[in-house]
Amino acid sequence: MRRPDQQTTTRPTPDAAPGTTPGAPPAEATEPGTRRLPEATGPGTRRLTDATGAARPPDSAAGSRPAGGLTTEAVLAPYLREQAAEFLRSLRLHHEHSAPADPGGHDAAAATRALRRSARRISGCLHTFRAALDPLWADQLRAELAWLSGLLAREHAYANRLTRLVEALHQLSGPALPAARGVRAAGESAASDAQGRAALGVGAARAGALLDRRLTLARTRSHSAALQALGSSRFHAVADAVALLASDVPLAPGAAGRPAEALLEPAERAEQRLLTAVAALPPDGTEPYNEAQDAAWHQARLLLRLHRYAHEVVRGAADPALTGAGHALDLHRDAVEAAGAAAAAARTPRIAPATAYALGVLHADQRHEVEAARAVFRESWPYAAVLSAP
């Protein structure tokens, strides 16, 4: 992937990434010396607001900021160069720890996560601050980074999904409940529960084996696809573009000298899109097992991520007030995908009724986890007025 003004490039090796230290672990911390955007105080300055129109509280994560005079380039370029360097460092570590003797090892998995993390941040920055960058270059690189991040995420997602479902099956089909003491009704209830647990136990082992076959196969295929992609010309073009980004950030004409406050407007738009999406989420108390609502929650998760990355650019750090909410949305995504995997396995032709029953119970359990994650999000969302029930 080349910029229009560059006819040929020689692809630097990952070790040549500016500012990298061989063997240094990837990190998400802000690079020392990175300057933060000064607080805008001039006439007409818009303050970040919540969905109700009320002014947000002061940014506790911003800390002290320089007096002013920073340009767009002075704020945006160091962030992108830092993330590009992290991408190249993580790529080198991935190559070092992906030897055939230890495929999918812990170090390789950690390097893959770091690679995805930097790719997401670069992509999010290109999306939010596109107006300050060369638009054609930004759109092309963002699309390629989205392809790479999604490809690398699949193997990790299948492994986590299998672990989650097997553990849930074990908990659901544990030892039968002891006989209850006391009145007859209580005894009958305990006996019924024990019978249900025993019936579940009959199919749980087969359900677990079925899930293991399906998800392990999917994980293996994803691993092979990722390795193939990392050796492809398409990936090398992405690595070329990121290597160039580590030393040269293509800005839009005239953007370099603009005041850094120009970055506040797109960051505020990213935040407002998040707040609008959260305000549109179904209120608490709606009918459970409504899978049609999942898409709106997934969209809120993606918008929260974009807001986090924009906040890192203009404030120098992620917004700590949204840490809990972001974690809840991650759990929501995991539970939704696990429920989908259980439902897909239950549609396998010619499976035994006991196996189908166990998978049905597992699906219902994961949908309950979906509802629990939504409740945690509502509790941890810092702007409670947005989520008030009608």
PDB file of N, CA, C and O in Angstrom, residues 305-356:
ATOM      1  N   ARG A 305     -15.577   2.015  21.979  1.00  0.00           N
ATOM      2  CA  ARG A 305     -14.157   1.820  21.652  1.00  0.00           C
ATOM      3  C   ARG A 305     -13.612   3.012  20.865  1.00  0.00           C
ATOM      4  O   ARG A 305     -12.509   3.508  21.158  1.00  0.00           O
ATOM      5  N   LEU A 306     -14.359   3.491  19.883  1.00  0.00           N
ATOM      6  CA  LEU A 306     -13.914   4.654  19.119  1.00  0.00           C
ATOM      7  C   LEU A 306     -13.772   5.884  20.015  1.00  0.00           C
ATOM      8  O   LEU A 306     -12.836   6.674  19.863  1.00  0.00           O
ATOM      9  N   HIS A 307     -14.692   6.047  20.943  1.00  0.00           N
ATOM     10  CA  HIS A 307     -14.595   7.165  21.890  1.00  0.00           C
ATOM     11  C   HIS A 307     -13.345   7.034  22.750  1.00  0.00           C
ATOM     12  O   HIS A 307     -12.641   8.014  22.997  1.00  0.00           O
ATOM     13  N   ARG A 308     -13.065   5.821  23.220  1.00  0.00           N
ATOM     14  CA  ARG A 308     -11.873   5.606  24.047  1.00  0.00           C
ATOM     15  C   ARG A 308     -10.611   6.016  23.297  1.00  0.00           C
ATOM     16  O   ARG A 308      -9.729   6.684  23.843  1.00  0.00           O
ATOM     17  N   TYR A 309     -10.511   5.610  22.031  1.00  0.00           N
ATOM     18  CA  TYR A 309      -9.304   5.916  21.271  1.00  0.00           C
ATOM     19  C   TYR A 309      -9.194   7.410  20.989  1.00  0.00           C
ATOM     20  O   TYR A 309      -8.097   7.978  21.038  1.00  0.00           O
ATOM     21  N   ALA A 310     -10.319   8.050  20.677  1.00  0.00           N
ATOM     22  CA  ALA A 310     -10.293   9.493  20.461  1.00  0.00           C
ATOM     23  C   ALA A 310      -9.878  10.224  21.735  1.00  0.00           C
ATOM     24  O   ALA A 310      -9.141  11.210  21.704  1.00  0.00           O
ATOM     25  N   HIS A 311     -10.353   9.731  22.880  1.00  0.00           N
ATOM     26  CA  HIS A 311     -10.001  10.318  24.171  1.00  0.00           C
ATOM     27  C   HIS A 311      -8.502  10.182  24.422  1.00  0.00           C
ATOM     28  O   HIS A 311      -7.859  11.083  24.972  1.00  0.00           O
ATOM     29  N   GLU A 312      -7.930   9.051  24.026  1.00  0.00           N
ATOM     30  CA  GLU A 312      -6.493   8.866  24.174  1.00  0.00           C
ATOM     31  C   GLU A 312      -5.709   9.890  23.360  1.00  0.00           C
ATOM     32  O   GLU A 312      -4.654  10.362  23.796  1.00  0.00           O
ATOM     33  N   VAL A 313      -6.212  10.230  22.184  1.00  0.00           N
ATOM     34  CA  VAL A 313      -5.510  11.188  21.337  1.00  0.00           C
ATOM     35  C   VAL A 313      -5.562  12.583  21.942  1.00  0.00           C
ATOM     36  O   VAL A 313      -4.536  13.253  22.104  1.00  0.00           O
ATOM     37  N   VAL A 314      -6.756  13.063  22.287  1.00  0.00           N
ATOM     38  CA  VAL A 314      -6.898  14.458  22.698  1.00  0.00           C
ATOM     39  C   VAL A 314      -6.638  14.688  24.170  1.00  0.00           C
ATOM     40  O   VAL A 314      -6.375  15.822  24.588  1.00  0.00           O
ATOM     41  N   ARG A 315      -6.716  13.643  24.999  1.00  0.00           N
ATOM     42  CA  ARG A 315      -6.498  13.806  26.434  1.00  0.00           C
ATOM     43  C   ARG A 315      -5.277  13.058  26.946  1.00  0.00           C
ATOM     44  O   ARG A 315      -4.898  13.222  28.098  1.00  0.00           O
ATOM     45  N   GLY A 316      -4.690  12.213  26.132  1.00  0.00           N
ATOM     46  CA  GLY A 316      -3.488  11.525  26.548  1.00  0.00           C
ATOM     47  C   GLY A 316      -3.719  10.235  27.292  1.00  0.00           C
ATOM     48  O   GLY A 316      -2.766   9.534  27.632  1.00  0.00           O
ATOM     49  N   ALA A 317      -4.970   9.865  27.567  1.00  0.00           N
ATOM     50  CA  ALA A 317      -5.283   8.633  28.295  1.00  0.00           C
ATOM     51  C   ALA A 317      -6.746   8.296  28.051  1.00  0.00           C
ATOM     52  O   ALA A 317      -7.544   9.153  27.672  1.00  0.00           O
ATOM     53  N   ALA A 318      -7.083   7.018  28.278  1.00  0.00           N
ATOM     54  CA  ALA A 318      -8.473   6.599  28.145  1.00  0.00           C
ATOM     55  C   ALA A 318      -9.316   7.213  29.257  1.00  0.00           C
ATOM     56  O   ALA A 318      -8.796   7.604  30.304  1.00  0.00           O
ATOM     57  N   ASP A 319     -10.620   7.309  29.014  1.00  0.00           N
ATOM     58  CA  ASP A 319     -11.539   7.858  30.010  1.00  0.00           C
ATOM     59  C   ASP A 319     -11.787   6.794  31.077  1.00  0.00           C
ATOM     60  O   ASP A 319     -12.435   5.778  30.809  1.00  0.00           O
ATOM     61  N   PRO A 320     -11.285   6.980  32.310  1.00  0.00           N
ATOM     62  CA  PRO A 320     -11.438   5.929  33.321  1.00  0.00           C
ATOM     63  C   PRO A 320     -12.876   5.698  33.742  1.00  0.00           C
ATOM     64  O   PRO A 320     -13.209   4.626  34.248  1.00  0.00           O
ATOM     65  N   ALA A 321     -13.748   6.680  33.530  1.00  0.00           N
ATOM     66  CA  ALA A 321     -15.143   6.528  33.948  1.00  0.00           C
ATOM     67  C   ALA A 321     -15.865   5.450  33.154  1.00  0.00           C
ATOM     68  O   ALA A 321     -16.890   4.938  33.595  1.00  0.00           O
ATOM     69  N   LEU A 322     -15.332   5.091  31.983  1.00  0.00           N
ATOM     70  CA  LEU A 322     -16.018   4.138  31.116  1.00  0.00           C
ATOM     71  C   LEU A 322     -15.382   2.757  31.125  1.00  0.00           C
ATOM     72  O   LEU A 322     -15.765   1.894  30.342  1.00  0.00           O
ATOM     73  N   THR A 323     -14.415   2.534  32.016  1.00  0.00           N
ATOM     74  CA  THR A 323     -13.743   1.231  32.056  1.00  0.00           C
ATOM     75  C   THR A 323     -14.728   0.108  32.370  1.00  0.00           C
ATOM     76  O   THR A 323     -14.763  -0.924  31.693  1.00  0.00           O
ATOM     77  N   GLY A 324     -15.529   0.282  33.412  1.00  0.00           N
ATOM     78  CA  GLY A 324     -16.489  -0.747  33.802  1.00  0.00           C
ATOM     79  C   GLY A 324     -17.534  -0.996  32.731  1.00  0.00           C
ATOM     80  O   GLY A 324     -17.895  -2.149  32.463  1.00  0.00           O
ATOM     81  N   ALA A 325     -18.018   0.066  32.113  1.00  0.00           N
ATOM     82  CA  ALA A 325     -19.026  -0.085  31.064  1.00  0.00           C
ATOM     83  C   ALA A 325     -18.453  -0.829  29.864  1.00  0.00           C
ATOM     84  O   ALA A 325     -19.125  -1.685  29.266  1.00  0.00           O
ATOM     85  N   GLY A 326     -17.214  -0.528  29.506  1.00  0.00           N
ATOM     86  CA  GLY A 326     -16.586  -1.223  28.391  1.00  0.00           C
ATOM     87  C   GLY A 326     -16.408  -2.702  28.670  1.00  0.00           C
ATOM     88  O   GLY A 326     -16.625  -3.549  27.795  1.00  0.00           O
ATOM     89  N   HIS A 327     -16.015  -3.024  29.903  1.00  0.00           N
ATOM     90  CA  HIS A 327     -15.845  -4.432  30.274  1.00  0.00           C
ATOM     91  C   HIS A 327     -17.186  -5.169  30.216  1.00  0.00           C
ATOM     92  O   HIS A 327     -17.256  -6.319  29.747  1.00  0.00           O
ATOM     93  N   ALA A 328     -18.254  -4.524  30.654  1.00  0.00           N
ATOM     94  CA  ALA A 328     -19.579  -5.144  30.609  1.00  0.00           C
ATOM     95  C   ALA A 328     -20.000  -5.429  29.174  1.00  0.00           C
ATOM     96  O   ALA A 328     -20.588  -6.481  28.883  1.00  0.00           O
ATOM     97  N   LEU A 329     -19.699  -4.522  28.261  1.00  0.00           N
ATOM     98  CA  LEU A 329     -20.063  -4.742  26.866  1.00  0.00           C
ATOM     99  C   LEU A 329     -19.217  -5.852  26.239  1.00  0.00           C
ATOM    100  O   LEU A 329     -19.698  -6.569  25.353  1.00  0.00           O
ATOM    101  N   ASP A 330     -17.982  -6.004  26.686  1.00  0.00           N
ATOM    102  CA  ASP A 330     -17.174  -7.130  26.218  1.00  0.00           C
ATOM    103  C   ASP A 330     -17.787  -8.456  26.683  1.00  0.00           C
ATOM    104  O   ASP A 330     -17.857  -9.420  25.913  1.00  0.00           O
ATOM    105  N   LEU A 331     -18.216  -8.502  27.949  1.00  0.00           N
ATOM    106  CA  LEU A 331     -18.859  -9.705  28.467  1.00  0.00           C
ATOM    107  C   LEU A 331     -20.156  -9.990  27.718  1.00  0.00           C
ATOM    108  O   LEU A 331     -20.508 -11.145  27.452  1.00  0.00           O
ATOM    109  N   HIS A 332     -20.877  -8.932  27.382  1.00  0.00           N
ATOM    110  CA  HIS A 332     -22.123  -9.079  26.622  1.00  0.00           C
ATOM    111  C   HIS A 332     -21.843  -9.716  25.270  1.00  0.00           C
ATOM    112  O   HIS A 332     -22.527 -10.673  24.852  1.00  0.00           O
ATOM    113  N   ARG A 333     -20.827  -9.217  24.578  1.00  0.00           N
ATOM    114  CA  ARG A 333     -20.469  -9.787  23.277  1.00  0.00           C
ATOM    115  C   ARG A 333     -20.101 -11.264  23.401  1.00  0.00           C
ATOM    116  O   ARG A 333     -20.543 -12.101  22.605  1.00  0.00           O
ATOM    117  N   ASP A 334     -19.291 -11.598  24.420  1.00  0.00           N
ATOM    118  CA  ASP A 334     -18.871 -12.991  24.612  1.00  0.00           C
ATOM    119  C   ASP A 334     -20.067 -13.906  24.871  1.00  0.00           C
ATOM    120  O   ASP A 334     -20.138 -15.023  24.339  1.00  0.00           O
ATOM    121  N   ALA A 335     -21.008 -13.446  25.697  1.00  0.00           N
ATOM    122  CA  ALA A 335     -22.172 -14.270  26.020  1.00  0.00           C
ATOM    123  C   ALA A 335     -23.074 -14.443  24.807  1.00  0.00           C
ATOM    124  O   ALA A 335     -23.626 -15.540  24.569  1.00  0.00           O
ATOM    125  N   VAL A 336     -23.244 -13.397  24.022  1.00  0.00           N
ATOM    126  CA  VAL A 336     -24.065 -13.493  22.810  1.00  0.00           C
ATOM    127  C   VAL A 336     -23.470 -14.511  21.844  1.00  0.00           C
ATOM    128  O   VAL A 336     -24.178 -15.371  21.288  1.00  0.00           O
ATOM    129  N   GLU A 337     -22.163 -14.440  21.638  1.00  0.00           N
ATOM    130  CA  GLU A 337     -21.531 -15.355  20.696  1.00  0.00           C
ATOM    131  C   GLU A 337     -21.534 -16.790  21.219  1.00  0.00           C
ATOM    132  O   GLU A 337     -21.671 -17.741  20.441  1.00  0.00           O
ATOM    133  N   ALA A 338     -21.386 -16.960  22.544  1.00  0.00           N
ATOM    134  CA  ALA A 338     -21.456 -18.306  23.116  1.00  0.00           C
ATOM    135  C   ALA A 338     -22.856 -18.889  22.962  1.00  0.00           C
ATOM    136  O   ALA A 338     -23.019 -20.076  22.645  1.00  0.00           O
ATOM    137  N   ALA A 339     -23.878 -18.074  23.189  1.00  0.00           N
ATOM    138  CA  ALA A 339     -25.261 -18.552  23.000  1.00  0.00           C
ATOM    139  C   ALA A 339     -25.493 -18.952  21.551  1.00  0.00           C
ATOM    140  O   ALA A 339     -26.141 -19.966  21.268  1.00  0.00           O
ATOM    141  N   GLY A 340     -24.944 -18.173  20.633  1.00  0.00           N
ATOM    142  CA  GLY A 340     -25.082 -18.512  19.222  1.00  0.00           C
ATOM    143  C   GLY A 340     -24.396 -19.814  18.870  1.00  0.00           C
ATOM    144  O   GLY A 340     -24.911 -20.614  18.067  1.00  0.00           O
ATOM    145  N   ALA A 341     -23.227 -20.062  19.479  1.00  0.00           N
ATOM    146  CA  ALA A 341     -22.515 -21.318  19.218  1.00  0.00           C
ATOM    147  C   ALA A 341     -23.295 -22.508  19.754  1.00  0.00           C
ATOM    148  O   ALA A 341     -23.356 -23.571  19.117  1.00  0.00           O
ATOM    149  N   ALA A 342     -23.917 -22.362  20.922  1.00  0.00           N
ATOM    150  CA  ALA A 342     -24.727 -23.442  21.476  1.00  0.00           C
ATOM    151  C   ALA A 342     -25.940 -23.717  20.592  1.00  0.00           C
ATOM    152  O   ALA A 342     -26.294 -24.884  20.339  1.00  0.00           O
ATOM    153  N   ALA A 343     -26.585 -22.664  20.117  1.00  0.00           N
ATOM    154  CA  ALA A 343     -27.755 -22.843  19.255  1.00  0.00           C
ATOM    155  C   ALA A 343     -27.364 -23.498  17.931  1.00  0.00           C
ATOM    156  O   ALA A 343     -28.085 -24.365  17.413  1.00  0.00           O
ATOM    157  N   ALA A 344     -26.204 -23.092  17.378  1.00  0.00           N
ATOM    158  CA  ALA A 344     -25.752 -23.682  16.116  1.00  0.00           C
ATOM    159  C   ALA A 344     -25.444 -25.169  16.292  1.00  0.00           C
ATOM    160  O   ALA A 344     -25.756 -25.994  15.423  1.00  0.00           O
ATOM    161  N   ALA A 345     -24.822 -25.526  17.422  1.00  0.00           N
ATOM    162  CA  ALA A 345     -24.518 -26.936  17.675  1.00  0.00           C
ATOM    163  C   ALA A 345     -25.798 -27.748  17.830  1.00  0.00           C
ATOM    164  O   ALA A 345     -25.863 -28.918  17.419  1.00  0.00           O
ATOM    165  N   ALA A 346     -26.818 -27.138  18.428  1.00  0.00           N
ATOM    166  CA  ALA A 346     -28.090 -27.852  18.615  1.00  0.00           C
ATOM    167  C   ALA A 346     -28.781 -28.153  17.289  1.00  0.00           C
ATOM    168  O   ALA A 346     -29.644 -29.039  17.222  1.00  0.00           O
ATOM    169  N   ARG A 347     -28.419 -27.432  16.239  1.00  0.00           N
ATOM    170  CA  ARG A 347     -29.011 -27.684  14.919  1.00  0.00           C
ATOM    171  C   ARG A 347     -28.259 -28.758  14.137  1.00  0.00           C
ATOM    172  O   ARG A 347     -28.586 -29.010  12.972  1.00  0.00           O
ATOM    173  N   THR A 348     -27.265 -29.370  14.758  1.00  0.00           N
ATOM    174  CA  THR A 348     -26.528 -30.449  14.096  1.00  0.00           C
ATOM    175  C   THR A 348     -27.482 -31.606  13.776  1.00  0.00           C
ATOM    176  O   THR A 348     -28.229 -32.049  14.651  1.00  0.00           O
ATOM    177  N   PRO A 349     -27.491 -32.115  12.568  1.00  0.00           N
ATOM    178  CA  PRO A 349     -28.423 -33.205  12.219  1.00  0.00           C
ATOM    179  C   PRO A 349     -28.153 -34.475  13.029  1.00  0.00           C
ATOM    180  O   PRO A 349     -27.017 -34.808  13.352  1.00  0.00           O
ATOM    181  N   ARG A 350     -29.225 -35.159  13.370  1.00  0.00           N
ATOM    182  CA  ARG A 350     -29.188 -36.496  13.957  1.00  0.00           C
ATOM    183  C   ARG A 350     -28.450 -36.554  15.304  1.00  0.00           C
ATOM    184  O   ARG A 350     -27.788 -37.549  15.608  1.00  0.00           O
ATOM    185  N   ILE A 351     -28.551 -35.511  16.100  1.00  0.00           N
ATOM    186  CA  ILE A 351     -27.978 -35.607  17.442  1.00  0.00           C
ATOM    187  C   ILE A 351     -29.029 -36.188  18.382  1.00  0.00           C
ATOM    188  O   ILE A 351     -30.242 -36.089  18.141  1.00  0.00           O
ATOM    189  N   ALA A 352     -28.578 -36.811  19.459  1.00  0.00           N
ATOM    190  CA  ALA A 352     -29.489 -37.452  20.409  1.00  0.00           C
ATOM    191  C   ALA A 352     -30.330 -36.411  21.126  1.00  0.00           C
ATOM    192  O   ALA A 352     -29.882 -35.273  21.346  1.00  0.00           O
ATOM    193  N   PRO A 353     -31.562 -36.758  21.496  1.00  0.00           N
ATOM    194  CA  PRO A 353     -32.410 -35.802  22.223  1.00  0.00           C
ATOM    195  C   PRO A 353     -31.755 -35.265  23.494  1.00  0.00           C
ATOM    196  O   PRO A 353     -31.906 -34.076  23.815  1.00  0.00           O
ATOM    197  N   ALA A 354     -31.034 -36.111  24.235  1.00  0.00           N
ATOM    198  CA  ALA A 354     -30.392 -35.645  25.460  1.00  0.00           C
ATOM    199  C   ALA A 354     -29.326 -34.602  25.158  1.00  0.00           C
ATOM    200  O   ALA A 354     -29.146 -33.631  25.908  1.00  0.00           O
ATOM    201  N   THR A 355     -28.625 -34.769  24.047  1.00  0.00           N
ATOM    202  CA  THR A 355     -27.610 -33.788  23.646  1.00  0.00           C
ATOM    203  C   THR A 355     -28.269 -32.472  23.268  1.00  0.00           C
ATOM    204  O   THR A 355     -27.804 -31.393  23.665  1.00  0.00           O
ATOM    205  N   ALA A 356     -29.347 -32.549  22.508  1.00  0.00           N
ATOM    206  CA  ALA A 356     -30.065 -31.334  22.125  1.00  0.00           C
ATOM    207  C   ALA A 356     -30.619 -30.624  23.347  1.00  0.00           C
ATOM    208  O   ALA A 356     -30.594 -29.386  23.426  1.00  0.00           O
TER     209      ALA A 356
END
